PDB file of N, CA and C in Angstrom:
ATOM      1  N   UNK A   1     -21.609   7.652 -17.313  1.00  0.00           N
ATOM      2  CA  UNK A   1     -21.709   6.517 -16.526  1.00  0.00           C
ATOM      3  C   UNK A   1     -20.794   5.363 -16.980  1.00  0.00           C
ATOM      4  N   UNK A   2     -20.630   5.284 -18.251  1.00  0.00           N
ATOM      5  CA  UNK A   2     -19.740   4.240 -18.801  1.00  0.00           C
ATOM      6  C   UNK A   2     -18.319   4.501 -18.372  1.00  0.00           C
ATOM      7  N   UNK A   3     -17.797   5.700 -18.375  1.00  0.00           N
ATOM      8  CA  UNK A   3     -16.487   6.001 -18.038  1.00  0.00           C
ATOM      9  C   UNK A   3     -16.281   5.747 -16.538  1.00  0.00           C
ATOM     10  N   UNK A   4     -17.236   6.017 -15.604  1.00  0.00           N
ATOM     11  CA  UNK A   4     -17.141   5.803 -14.256  1.00  0.00           C
ATOM     12  C   UNK A   4     -17.048   4.276 -13.902  1.00  0.00           C
ATOM     13  N   UNK A   5     -17.854   3.486 -14.651  1.00  0.00           N
ATOM     14  CA  UNK A   5     -17.820   2.068 -14.424  1.00  0.00           C
ATOM     15  C   UNK A   5     -16.559   1.438 -15.011  1.00  0.00           C
ATOM     16  N   UNK A   6     -16.065   1.942 -16.086  1.00  0.00           N
ATOM     17  CA  UNK A   6     -14.912   1.399 -16.663  1.00  0.00           C
ATOM     18  C   UNK A   6     -13.720   1.681 -15.745  1.00  0.00           C
ATOM     19  N   UNK A   7     -13.771   2.853 -15.150  1.00  0.00           N
ATOM     20  CA  UNK A   7     -12.682   3.235 -14.246  1.00  0.00           C
ATOM     21  C   UNK A   7     -12.658   2.365 -12.973  1.00  0.00           C
ATOM     22  N   UNK A   8     -13.823   2.029 -12.536  1.00  0.00           N
ATOM     23  CA  UNK A   8     -13.817   1.121 -11.292  1.00  0.00           C
ATOM     24  C   UNK A   8     -13.385  -0.262 -11.703  1.00  0.00           C
ATOM     25  N   UNK A   9     -13.776  -0.716 -12.970  1.00  0.00           N
ATOM     26  CA  UNK A   9     -13.298  -1.997 -13.406  1.00  0.00           C
ATOM     27  C   UNK A   9     -11.702  -2.041 -13.616  1.00  0.00           C
ATOM     28  N   UNK A  10     -11.223  -0.901 -14.067  1.00  0.00           N
ATOM     29  CA  UNK A  10      -9.679  -0.923 -14.395  1.00  0.00           C
ATOM     30  C   UNK A  10      -9.036  -0.924 -13.008  1.00  0.00           C
ATOM     31  N   UNK A  11      -9.593  -0.128 -11.960  1.00  0.00           N
ATOM     32  CA  UNK A  11      -8.925  -0.108 -10.720  1.00  0.00           C
ATOM     33  C   UNK A  11      -8.993  -1.441 -10.050  1.00  0.00           C
ATOM     34  N   UNK A  12     -10.070  -2.065 -10.116  1.00  0.00           N
ATOM     35  CA  UNK A  12     -10.257  -3.526  -9.527  1.00  0.00           C
ATOM     36  C   UNK A  12      -9.274  -4.467 -10.254  1.00  0.00           C
ATOM     37  N   UNK A  13      -9.161  -4.393 -11.449  1.00  0.00           N
ATOM     38  CA  UNK A  13      -8.250  -5.315 -12.281  1.00  0.00           C
ATOM     39  C   UNK A  13      -6.850  -5.062 -11.871  1.00  0.00           C
ATOM     40  N   UNK A  14      -6.452  -3.797 -11.760  1.00  0.00           N
ATOM     41  CA  UNK A  14      -5.082  -3.517 -11.443  1.00  0.00           C
ATOM     42  C   UNK A  14      -4.826  -3.938  -9.895  1.00  0.00           C
ATOM     43  N   UNK A  15      -5.759  -3.800  -8.981  1.00  0.00           N
ATOM     44  CA  UNK A  15      -5.456  -4.305  -7.679  1.00  0.00           C
ATOM     45  C   UNK A  15      -5.316  -5.832  -7.678  1.00  0.00           C
ATOM     46  N   UNK A  16      -6.177  -6.493  -8.361  1.00  0.00           N
ATOM     47  CA  UNK A  16      -6.008  -7.936  -8.450  1.00  0.00           C
ATOM     48  C   UNK A  16      -4.802  -8.439  -9.065  1.00  0.00           C
ATOM     49  N   UNK A  17      -4.320  -7.747 -10.048  1.00  0.00           N
ATOM     50  CA  UNK A  17      -3.149  -8.156 -10.784  1.00  0.00           C
ATOM     51  C   UNK A  17      -1.923  -7.805  -9.883  1.00  0.00           C
ATOM     52  N   UNK A  18      -1.910  -6.766  -9.100  1.00  0.00           N
ATOM     53  CA  UNK A  18      -0.834  -6.473  -8.150  1.00  0.00           C
ATOM     54  C   UNK A  18      -0.842  -7.553  -7.103  1.00  0.00           C
ATOM     55  N   UNK A  19      -2.011  -7.945  -6.645  1.00  0.00           N
ATOM     56  CA  UNK A  19      -2.099  -9.007  -5.596  1.00  0.00           C
ATOM     57  C   UNK A  19      -1.629 -10.302  -6.106  1.00  0.00           C
ATOM     58  N   UNK A  20      -1.863 -10.694  -7.236  1.00  0.00           N
ATOM     59  CA  UNK A  20      -1.349 -11.909  -7.899  1.00  0.00           C
ATOM     60  C   UNK A  20       0.163 -11.914  -8.041  1.00  0.00           C
ATOM     61  N   UNK A  21       0.625 -10.688  -8.468  1.00  0.00           N
ATOM     62  CA  UNK A  21       2.056 -10.616  -8.666  1.00  0.00           C
ATOM     63  C   UNK A  21       2.812 -10.624  -7.350  1.00  0.00           C
ATOM     64  N   UNK A  22       2.130 -10.106  -6.298  1.00  0.00           N
ATOM     65  CA  UNK A  22       2.865 -10.139  -4.987  1.00  0.00           C
ATOM     66  C   UNK A  22       2.864 -11.622  -4.490  1.00  0.00           C
ATOM     67  N   UNK A  23       1.860 -12.359  -4.883  1.00  0.00           N
ATOM     68  CA  UNK A  23       1.880 -13.790  -4.363  1.00  0.00           C
ATOM     69  C   UNK A  23       2.896 -14.546  -5.023  1.00  0.00           C
ATOM     70  N   UNK A  24       3.227 -14.316  -6.314  1.00  0.00           N
ATOM     71  CA  UNK A  24       4.218 -15.071  -7.069  1.00  0.00           C
ATOM     72  C   UNK A  24       5.519 -14.514  -6.855  1.00  0.00           C
ATOM     73  N   UNK A  25       5.761 -13.297  -6.127  1.00  0.00           N
ATOM     74  CA  UNK A  25       7.063 -12.694  -6.014  1.00  0.00           C
ATOM     75  C   UNK A  25       7.810 -13.433  -4.982  1.00  0.00           C
ATOM     76  N   UNK A  26       7.206 -13.881  -3.923  1.00  0.00           N
ATOM     77  CA  UNK A  26       7.953 -14.524  -2.898  1.00  0.00           C
ATOM     78  C   UNK A  26       7.918 -16.011  -2.877  1.00  0.00           C
ATOM     79  N   UNK A  27       8.930 -16.724  -2.379  1.00  0.00           N
ATOM     80  CA  UNK A  27       8.913 -18.171  -2.305  1.00  0.00           C
ATOM     81  C   UNK A  27       7.825 -18.702  -1.532  1.00  0.00           C
ATOM     82  N   UNK A  28       7.551 -19.905  -1.741  1.00  0.00           N
ATOM     83  CA  UNK A  28       6.373 -20.586  -1.113  1.00  0.00           C
ATOM     84  C   UNK A  28       6.574 -20.521   0.422  1.00  0.00           C
ATOM     85  N   UNK A  29       7.838 -20.647   0.901  1.00  0.00           N
ATOM     86  CA  UNK A  29       8.113 -20.744   2.358  1.00  0.00           C
ATOM     87  C   UNK A  29       7.638 -19.403   2.978  1.00  0.00           C
ATOM     88  N   UNK A  30       7.857 -18.257   2.347  1.00  0.00           N
ATOM     89  CA  UNK A  30       7.582 -17.024   2.940  1.00  0.00           C
ATOM     90  C   UNK A  30       6.276 -16.277   2.399  1.00  0.00           C
ATOM     91  N   UNK A  31       5.565 -17.019   1.629  1.00  0.00           N
ATOM     92  CA  UNK A  31       4.430 -16.402   0.854  1.00  0.00           C
ATOM     93  C   UNK A  31       3.276 -15.947   1.870  1.00  0.00           C
ATOM     94  N   UNK A  32       3.033 -16.789   2.738  1.00  0.00           N
ATOM     95  CA  UNK A  32       1.918 -16.449   3.725  1.00  0.00           C
ATOM     96  C   UNK A  32       2.320 -15.339   4.639  1.00  0.00           C
ATOM     97  N   UNK A  33       3.615 -15.316   4.985  1.00  0.00           N
ATOM     98  CA  UNK A  33       4.073 -14.217   5.852  1.00  0.00           C
ATOM     99  C   UNK A  33       4.079 -12.878   5.067  1.00  0.00           C
ATOM    100  N   UNK A  34       4.557 -12.946   3.893  1.00  0.00           N
ATOM    101  CA  UNK A  34       4.577 -11.664   3.178  1.00  0.00           C
ATOM    102  C   UNK A  34       3.168 -11.191   2.735  1.00  0.00           C
ATOM    103  N   UNK A  35       2.167 -12.106   2.485  1.00  0.00           N
ATOM    104  CA  UNK A  35       0.799 -11.691   2.205  1.00  0.00           C
ATOM    105  C   UNK A  35       0.250 -11.062   3.443  1.00  0.00           C
ATOM    106  N   UNK A  36       0.353 -11.741   4.528  1.00  0.00           N
ATOM    107  CA  UNK A  36      -0.208 -11.246   5.793  1.00  0.00           C
ATOM    108  C   UNK A  36       0.399  -9.917   6.104  1.00  0.00           C
ATOM    109  N   UNK A  37       1.662  -9.757   6.000  1.00  0.00           N
ATOM    110  CA  UNK A  37       2.260  -8.414   6.354  1.00  0.00           C
ATOM    111  C   UNK A  37       1.747  -7.342   5.400  1.00  0.00           C
ATOM    112  N   UNK A  38       1.584  -7.618   4.179  1.00  0.00           N
ATOM    113  CA  UNK A  38       1.092  -6.701   3.169  1.00  0.00           C
ATOM    114  C   UNK A  38      -0.427  -6.248   3.659  1.00  0.00           C
ATOM    115  N   UNK A  39      -1.157  -7.304   4.044  1.00  0.00           N
ATOM    116  CA  UNK A  39      -2.568  -7.058   4.352  1.00  0.00           C
ATOM    117  C   UNK A  39      -2.683  -6.184   5.581  1.00  0.00           C
ATOM    118  N   UNK A  40      -1.810  -6.406   6.615  1.00  0.00           N
ATOM    119  CA  UNK A  40      -1.814  -5.769   7.890  1.00  0.00           C
ATOM    120  C   UNK A  40      -1.449  -4.298   7.556  1.00  0.00           C
ATOM    121  N   UNK A  41      -0.348  -4.083   6.734  1.00  0.00           N
ATOM    122  CA  UNK A  41       0.041  -2.718   6.408  1.00  0.00           C
ATOM    123  C   UNK A  41      -1.083  -1.962   5.639  1.00  0.00           C
ATOM    124  N   UNK A  42      -1.834  -2.706   4.902  1.00  0.00           N
ATOM    125  CA  UNK A  42      -2.870  -2.006   4.077  1.00  0.00           C
ATOM    126  C   UNK A  42      -3.987  -1.629   5.016  1.00  0.00           C
ATOM    127  N   UNK A  43      -4.290  -2.531   5.994  1.00  0.00           N
ATOM    128  CA  UNK A  43      -5.333  -2.303   7.000  1.00  0.00           C
ATOM    129  C   UNK A  43      -5.022  -1.052   7.839  1.00  0.00           C
ATOM    130  N   UNK A  44      -3.756  -1.143   8.344  1.00  0.00           N
ATOM    131  CA  UNK A  44      -3.254   0.080   9.252  1.00  0.00           C
ATOM    132  C   UNK A  44      -3.320   1.355   8.450  1.00  0.00           C
ATOM    133  N   UNK A  45      -2.771   1.260   7.228  1.00  0.00           N
ATOM    134  CA  UNK A  45      -2.873   2.408   6.392  1.00  0.00           C
ATOM    135  C   UNK A  45      -4.279   2.990   6.116  1.00  0.00           C
ATOM    136  N   UNK A  46      -5.209   2.144   5.832  1.00  0.00           N
ATOM    137  CA  UNK A  46      -6.562   2.524   5.588  1.00  0.00           C
ATOM    138  C   UNK A  46      -7.230   3.098   6.816  1.00  0.00           C
ATOM    139  N   UNK A  47      -6.930   2.564   8.058  1.00  0.00           N
ATOM    140  CA  UNK A  47      -7.538   2.967   9.162  1.00  0.00           C
ATOM    141  C   UNK A  47      -6.960   4.401   9.632  1.00  0.00           C
ATOM    142  N   UNK A  48      -5.622   4.500   9.623  1.00  0.00           N
ATOM    143  CA  UNK A  48      -4.964   5.701  10.070  1.00  0.00           C
ATOM    144  C   UNK A  48      -4.961   6.884   9.103  1.00  0.00           C
ATOM    145  N   UNK A  49      -5.117   6.641   7.810  1.00  0.00           N
ATOM    146  CA  UNK A  49      -5.201   7.755   6.857  1.00  0.00           C
ATOM    147  C   UNK A  49      -6.163   8.801   7.092  1.00  0.00           C
ATOM    148  N   UNK A  50      -7.409   8.542   7.348  1.00  0.00           N
ATOM    149  CA  UNK A  50      -8.405   9.597   7.595  1.00  0.00           C
ATOM    150  C   UNK A  50      -7.937  10.456   8.789  1.00  0.00           C
ATOM    151  N   UNK A  51      -7.528   9.710   9.854  1.00  0.00           N
ATOM    152  CA  UNK A  51      -7.156  10.459  11.094  1.00  0.00           C
ATOM    153  C   UNK A  51      -6.005  11.380  10.885  1.00  0.00           C
ATOM    154  N   UNK A  52      -4.881  10.770  10.136  1.00  0.00           N
ATOM    155  CA  UNK A  52      -3.765  11.621   9.874  1.00  0.00           C
ATOM    156  C   UNK A  52      -4.141  12.783   8.994  1.00  0.00           C
ATOM    157  N   UNK A  53      -5.071  12.579   7.969  1.00  0.00           N
ATOM    158  CA  UNK A  53      -5.405  13.631   7.188  1.00  0.00           C
ATOM    159  C   UNK A  53      -6.053  14.743   7.935  1.00  0.00           C
ATOM    160  N   UNK A  54      -7.109  14.397   8.882  1.00  0.00           N
ATOM    161  CA  UNK A  54      -7.756  15.434   9.625  1.00  0.00           C
ATOM    162  C   UNK A  54      -6.774  16.136  10.528  1.00  0.00           C
ATOM    163  N   UNK A  55      -5.821  15.383  11.244  1.00  0.00           N
ATOM    164  CA  UNK A  55      -4.992  16.049  12.187  1.00  0.00           C
ATOM    165  C   UNK A  55      -3.867  16.874  11.589  1.00  0.00           C
ATOM    166  N   UNK A  56      -3.123  16.103  10.658  1.00  0.00           N
ATOM    167  CA  UNK A  56      -1.903  16.818  10.145  1.00  0.00           C
ATOM    168  C   UNK A  56      -2.171  17.879   9.176  1.00  0.00           C
ATOM    169  N   UNK A  57      -3.162  17.674   8.275  1.00  0.00           N
ATOM    170  CA  UNK A  57      -3.452  18.694   7.228  1.00  0.00           C
ATOM    171  C   UNK A  57      -4.009  19.965   7.848  1.00  0.00           C
ATOM    172  N   UNK A  58      -4.764  19.913   8.868  1.00  0.00           N
ATOM    173  CA  UNK A  58      -5.311  21.119   9.541  1.00  0.00           C
ATOM    174  C   UNK A  58      -4.224  21.791  10.291  1.00  0.00           C
ATOM    175  N   UNK A  59      -3.231  21.175  10.830  1.00  0.00           N
ATOM    176  CA  UNK A  59      -2.298  21.841  11.761  1.00  0.00           C
ATOM    177  C   UNK A  59      -1.068  22.134  11.058  1.00  0.00           C
ATOM    178  N   UNK A  60      -0.422  21.135  10.449  1.00  0.00           N
ATOM    179  CA  UNK A  60       0.753  21.304   9.696  1.00  0.00           C
ATOM    180  C   UNK A  60       0.746  20.678   8.489  1.00  0.00           C
ATOM    181  N   UNK A  61       0.448  21.572   7.380  1.00  0.00           N
ATOM    182  CA  UNK A  61       0.173  21.030   6.103  1.00  0.00           C
ATOM    183  C   UNK A  61       1.259  20.033   5.533  1.00  0.00           C
ATOM    184  N   UNK A  62       2.555  20.508   5.714  1.00  0.00           N
ATOM    185  CA  UNK A  62       3.715  19.801   5.138  1.00  0.00           C
ATOM    186  C   UNK A  62       4.003  18.529   5.872  1.00  0.00           C
ATOM    187  N   UNK A  63       3.578  18.313   7.093  1.00  0.00           N
ATOM    188  CA  UNK A  63       3.930  17.108   7.879  1.00  0.00           C
ATOM    189  C   UNK A  63       3.202  16.006   7.243  1.00  0.00           C
ATOM    190  N   UNK A  64       2.035  16.117   6.682  1.00  0.00           N
ATOM    191  CA  UNK A  64       1.246  14.956   6.092  1.00  0.00           C
ATOM    192  C   UNK A  64       2.046  14.506   4.998  1.00  0.00           C
ATOM    193  N   UNK A  65       2.572  15.287   4.077  1.00  0.00           N
ATOM    194  CA  UNK A  65       3.291  14.902   2.887  1.00  0.00           C
ATOM    195  C   UNK A  65       4.571  14.360   3.270  1.00  0.00           C
ATOM    196  N   UNK A  66       5.228  14.873   4.240  1.00  0.00           N
ATOM    197  CA  UNK A  66       6.568  14.372   4.692  1.00  0.00           C
ATOM    198  C   UNK A  66       6.396  12.972   5.360  1.00  0.00           C
ATOM    199  N   UNK A  67       5.349  12.725   6.073  1.00  0.00           N
ATOM    200  CA  UNK A  67       5.073  11.452   6.571  1.00  0.00           C
ATOM    201  C   UNK A  67       4.777  10.473   5.443  1.00  0.00           C
ATOM    202  N   UNK A  68       4.017  10.829   4.505  1.00  0.00           N
ATOM    203  CA  UNK A  68       3.727   9.981   3.427  1.00  0.00           C
ATOM    204  C   UNK A  68       5.041   9.565   2.616  1.00  0.00           C
ATOM    205  N   UNK A  69       5.917  10.465   2.478  1.00  0.00           N
ATOM    206  CA  UNK A  69       7.216  10.348   1.729  1.00  0.00           C
ATOM    207  C   UNK A  69       7.986   9.378   2.562  1.00  0.00           C
ATOM    208  N   UNK A  70       8.086   9.501   3.912  1.00  0.00           N
ATOM    209  CA  UNK A  70       8.811   8.694   4.799  1.00  0.00           C
ATOM    210  C   UNK A  70       8.428   7.224   4.642  1.00  0.00           C
ATOM    211  N   UNK A  71       7.097   7.015   4.790  1.00  0.00           N
ATOM    212  CA  UNK A  71       6.539   5.703   4.661  1.00  0.00           C
ATOM    213  C   UNK A  71       6.836   5.116   3.273  1.00  0.00           C
ATOM    214  N   UNK A  72       6.736   5.896   2.327  1.00  0.00           N
ATOM    215  CA  UNK A  72       7.090   5.336   0.887  1.00  0.00           C
ATOM    216  C   UNK A  72       8.464   4.842   0.797  1.00  0.00           C
ATOM    217  N   UNK A  73       9.398   5.619   1.361  1.00  0.00           N
ATOM    218  CA  UNK A  73      10.824   5.288   1.308  1.00  0.00           C
ATOM    219  C   UNK A  73      11.127   4.014   2.157  1.00  0.00           C
ATOM    220  N   UNK A  74      10.490   3.943   3.324  1.00  0.00           N
ATOM    221  CA  UNK A  74      10.537   2.709   4.128  1.00  0.00           C
ATOM    222  C   UNK A  74      10.107   1.499   3.500  1.00  0.00           C
ATOM    223  N   UNK A  75       8.946   1.636   2.795  1.00  0.00           N
ATOM    224  CA  UNK A  75       8.319   0.640   2.002  1.00  0.00           C
ATOM    225  C   UNK A  75       9.197   0.080   0.899  1.00  0.00           C
ATOM    226  N   UNK A  76       9.817   0.953   0.303  1.00  0.00           N
ATOM    227  CA  UNK A  76      10.676   0.613  -0.854  1.00  0.00           C
ATOM    228  C   UNK A  76      12.054  -0.026  -0.382  1.00  0.00           C
ATOM    229  N   UNK A  77      12.578   0.423   0.788  1.00  0.00           N
ATOM    230  CA  UNK A  77      13.756  -0.258   1.379  1.00  0.00           C
ATOM    231  C   UNK A  77      13.372  -1.599   1.800  1.00  0.00           C
ATOM    232  N   UNK A  78      12.192  -1.773   2.386  1.00  0.00           N
ATOM    233  CA  UNK A  78      11.774  -3.193   2.890  1.00  0.00           C
ATOM    234  C   UNK A  78      11.566  -4.075   1.799  1.00  0.00           C
ATOM    235  N   UNK A  79      11.007  -3.580   0.650  1.00  0.00           N
ATOM    236  CA  UNK A  79      10.761  -4.428  -0.539  1.00  0.00           C
ATOM    237  C   UNK A  79      12.157  -4.857  -1.100  1.00  0.00           C
ATOM    238  N   UNK A  80      13.150  -3.935  -1.163  1.00  0.00           N
ATOM    239  CA  UNK A  80      14.468  -4.267  -1.670  1.00  0.00           C
ATOM    240  C   UNK A  80      15.034  -5.284  -0.866  1.00  0.00           C
ATOM    241  N   UNK A  81      15.017  -5.159   0.396  1.00  0.00           N
ATOM    242  CA  UNK A  81      15.595  -6.202   1.367  1.00  0.00           C
ATOM    243  C   UNK A  81      14.973  -7.607   1.228  1.00  0.00           C
ATOM    244  N   UNK A  82      13.715  -7.552   1.069  1.00  0.00           N
ATOM    245  CA  UNK A  82      12.912  -8.775   0.947  1.00  0.00           C
ATOM    246  C   UNK A  82      13.274  -9.455  -0.371  1.00  0.00           C
ATOM    247  N   UNK A  83      13.437  -8.678  -1.404  1.00  0.00           N
ATOM    248  CA  UNK A  83      13.785  -9.347  -2.773  1.00  0.00           C
ATOM    249  C   UNK A  83      15.210  -9.842  -2.767  1.00  0.00           C
ATOM    250  N   UNK A  84      16.159  -9.227  -2.118  1.00  0.00           N
ATOM    251  CA  UNK A  84      17.540  -9.624  -2.119  1.00  0.00           C
ATOM    252  C   UNK A  84      17.636 -10.887  -1.238  1.00  0.00           C
ATOM    253  N   UNK A  85      17.002 -10.853   0.004  1.00  0.00           N
ATOM    254  CA  UNK A  85      17.028 -12.025   0.915  1.00  0.00           C
ATOM    255  C   UNK A  85      16.310 -13.057   0.530  1.00  0.00           C
TER     256      UNK A  85
END
């Protein structure tokens, strides 16, 4: 019981630290835009993930992981562009 609760606390603390870091990463002028885009992407991902898991894993096992890797690469490119600009 203690390990499960401490795991939940650690995950929650990590999520909040990442959220605070993201807020301080962008200038004040673009902070609300960046935060809202991150929130929208998180919501779309959390809504579409179970559907993609059911459809793609049952039909084409490797498509699911290819799609995850593609989104990860696009996310990293987007973050690189936002940090440079």
